[in-house]
XYZ file of C-alpha atoms in Angstrom:
161
model
C 0.325 -0.092 -0.043
C 1.031 3.693 0.002
C 2.141 3.349 3.718
C 5.290 1.047 2.243
C 6.547 3.346 -0.141
C 10.181 4.287 0.097
C 11.043 7.987 0.312
C 12.563 8.940 -2.995
C 16.537 9.748 -2.544
C 17.122 13.161 -1.856
C 19.352 14.950 -4.592
C 21.286 17.801 -3.636
C 20.171 20.817 -5.206
C 16.773 19.403 -5.652
C 13.582 21.287 -4.368
C 11.090 20.090 -2.286
C 7.462 21.424 -2.364
C 5.552 19.928 0.882
C 1.792 20.028 1.811
C -0.834 22.279 0.886
C -0.881 20.941 -2.972
C -4.037 21.250 -4.368
C -5.150 18.127 -6.033
C -2.317 18.193 -8.470
C -2.681 21.544 -9.626
C 0.673 22.827 -8.429
C 2.388 19.693 -9.758
C 0.739 19.865 -13.263
C 2.171 23.665 -13.409
C 5.634 22.751 -12.696
C 5.929 20.271 -15.670
C 5.956 23.011 -17.616
C 8.670 24.785 -16.188
C 12.483 24.639 -17.133
C 13.959 22.293 -14.499
C 10.834 20.323 -13.305
C 12.815 17.316 -12.867
C 14.137 19.041 -9.725
C 11.142 19.989 -8.051
C 9.375 17.027 -6.112
C 6.037 16.867 -4.079
C 5.432 15.605 -0.963
C 2.139 15.247 0.451
C 2.268 12.324 2.851
C 2.790 13.768 6.383
C 5.624 10.926 7.536
C 7.245 11.613 4.083
C 7.188 15.539 4.737
C 9.167 15.452 8.151
C 11.592 13.189 6.225
C 11.770 15.894 3.642
C 12.325 18.435 6.359
C 15.139 16.627 8.024
C 16.814 16.244 4.809
C 16.404 19.985 4.072
C 19.569 22.538 4.646
C 17.190 25.517 4.864
C 13.353 25.905 4.646
C 12.234 28.795 2.764
C 8.780 30.511 3.752
C 8.007 33.098 1.201
C 4.650 33.900 2.210
C 3.699 37.286 2.408
C 0.299 36.684 4.553
C 0.934 33.823 6.895
C -1.551 33.452 10.041
C 0.704 31.162 12.135
C 3.559 29.916 10.435
C 2.820 26.242 10.435
C 5.510 25.308 7.811
C 8.392 27.040 9.965
C 7.197 25.842 13.218
C 7.107 21.707 11.334
C 10.726 22.922 9.928
C 11.985 23.838 13.584
C 10.648 21.106 14.963
C 13.036 19.407 13.038
C 15.798 21.440 13.881
C 15.993 23.073 10.155
C 16.576 26.955 10.291
C 13.529 28.819 8.298
C 14.144 31.661 5.879
C 10.774 33.894 5.819
C 9.536 37.296 5.793
C 9.298 39.698 8.904
C 5.729 40.823 9.530
C 4.161 37.135 8.913
C 3.012 34.185 11.119
C 6.523 33.076 10.305
C 8.093 35.959 12.707
C 5.939 34.382 15.535
C 7.949 31.229 15.464
C 11.673 32.186 13.942
C 14.037 33.965 16.206
C 16.011 36.206 13.617
C 19.713 35.053 13.700
C 18.950 32.557 16.248
C 16.818 29.813 14.864
C 16.493 31.557 11.346
C 16.437 34.625 9.224
C 13.824 36.963 8.518
C 14.042 39.372 5.715
C 12.273 43.005 5.969
C 9.799 44.811 4.041
C 9.105 41.922 1.593
C 12.503 41.834 0.229
C 13.239 39.405 -2.379
C 16.769 40.024 -2.102
C 16.612 39.976 1.716
C 15.295 36.562 1.516
C 17.878 35.431 -0.854
C 20.408 36.721 1.722
C 18.761 34.762 4.357
C 19.381 31.680 2.065
C 22.653 32.199 1.433
C 23.384 32.826 5.118
C 21.413 29.265 5.972
C 23.845 27.344 3.483
C 26.755 29.256 4.854
C 26.519 27.678 8.148
C 29.124 25.836 9.696
C 28.729 22.528 11.222
C 28.849 23.822 14.593
C 26.317 26.850 13.780
C 23.792 24.440 12.275
C 23.919 22.345 15.277
C 23.655 25.118 17.415
C 20.620 26.681 15.246
C 18.856 23.382 14.990
C 19.129 22.873 18.879
C 17.845 26.199 19.231
C 14.506 26.046 16.892
C 13.629 22.789 18.106
C 14.017 24.137 21.785
C 11.983 27.295 20.649
C 9.184 25.294 19.409
C 8.822 22.653 21.885
C 8.595 25.420 24.556
C 6.139 27.805 23.097
C 4.394 25.270 20.797
C 4.277 21.677 21.873
C 0.834 20.103 23.514
C 1.786 20.996 27.035
C 3.151 24.160 26.518
C -0.223 25.296 24.936
C -2.537 24.028 27.408
C -0.808 25.523 30.253
C -0.765 28.482 28.143
C -4.571 28.204 27.838
C -4.963 27.361 31.148
C -3.090 30.190 33.023
C -5.319 32.391 30.250
C -8.386 31.092 31.803
C -7.171 31.453 35.070
C -6.546 34.915 34.647
C -9.996 35.735 33.035
C -11.388 33.924 36.144
C -9.499 35.955 38.445
C -10.638 39.048 36.703
C -14.418 38.034 37.239
C -14.172 38.028 40.748
C-alpha cells in the first residue's frame, strides 16, 4: 500500500515542496517549467518530516501567513527557516537564533537569508537546530499550549471575581 512506499532518494540541489498541494494543480504547473525534473512534491505527513530533515534550509516566502505552521514544522525538525518578518513566521523564527527574517518583503533579503543558512558551519547549524527545536517545543508543544490556555483561563476567572 501507500504507507509502504519508500522515500525517493534526496538529491542535492533539488527542491522539495510539501503540503498544501491542491489536487495535483501545482505539480501540473511545474511540469511546464524549466528544471521541472528537480522539483519534487511530498504530501504524505511521514514523508514531509523526512523532507524537512533532509533540508539545509526551509524557505517560507509567504507574504500572508497567520501562524507559520511550515516554519514551526521545519524548526521542530531542527531546520533553519528563512521567511519574511511581519508574517506568522515571525512568531516562530527568532532572527539569527533559529533562522532569518527578511524585512519589507524584500526578495534580495530573502535571498540573503537563504545564503546565510547555506553558509552555516556544522557547529553553527547544530546550534541553530538545537535552538529551533527547543523554541518550538517550549512554545508550541501540546503541554506548553495547554498550560498557556490554563493560565489564560485562570487570569480571566480571577478578573471576574
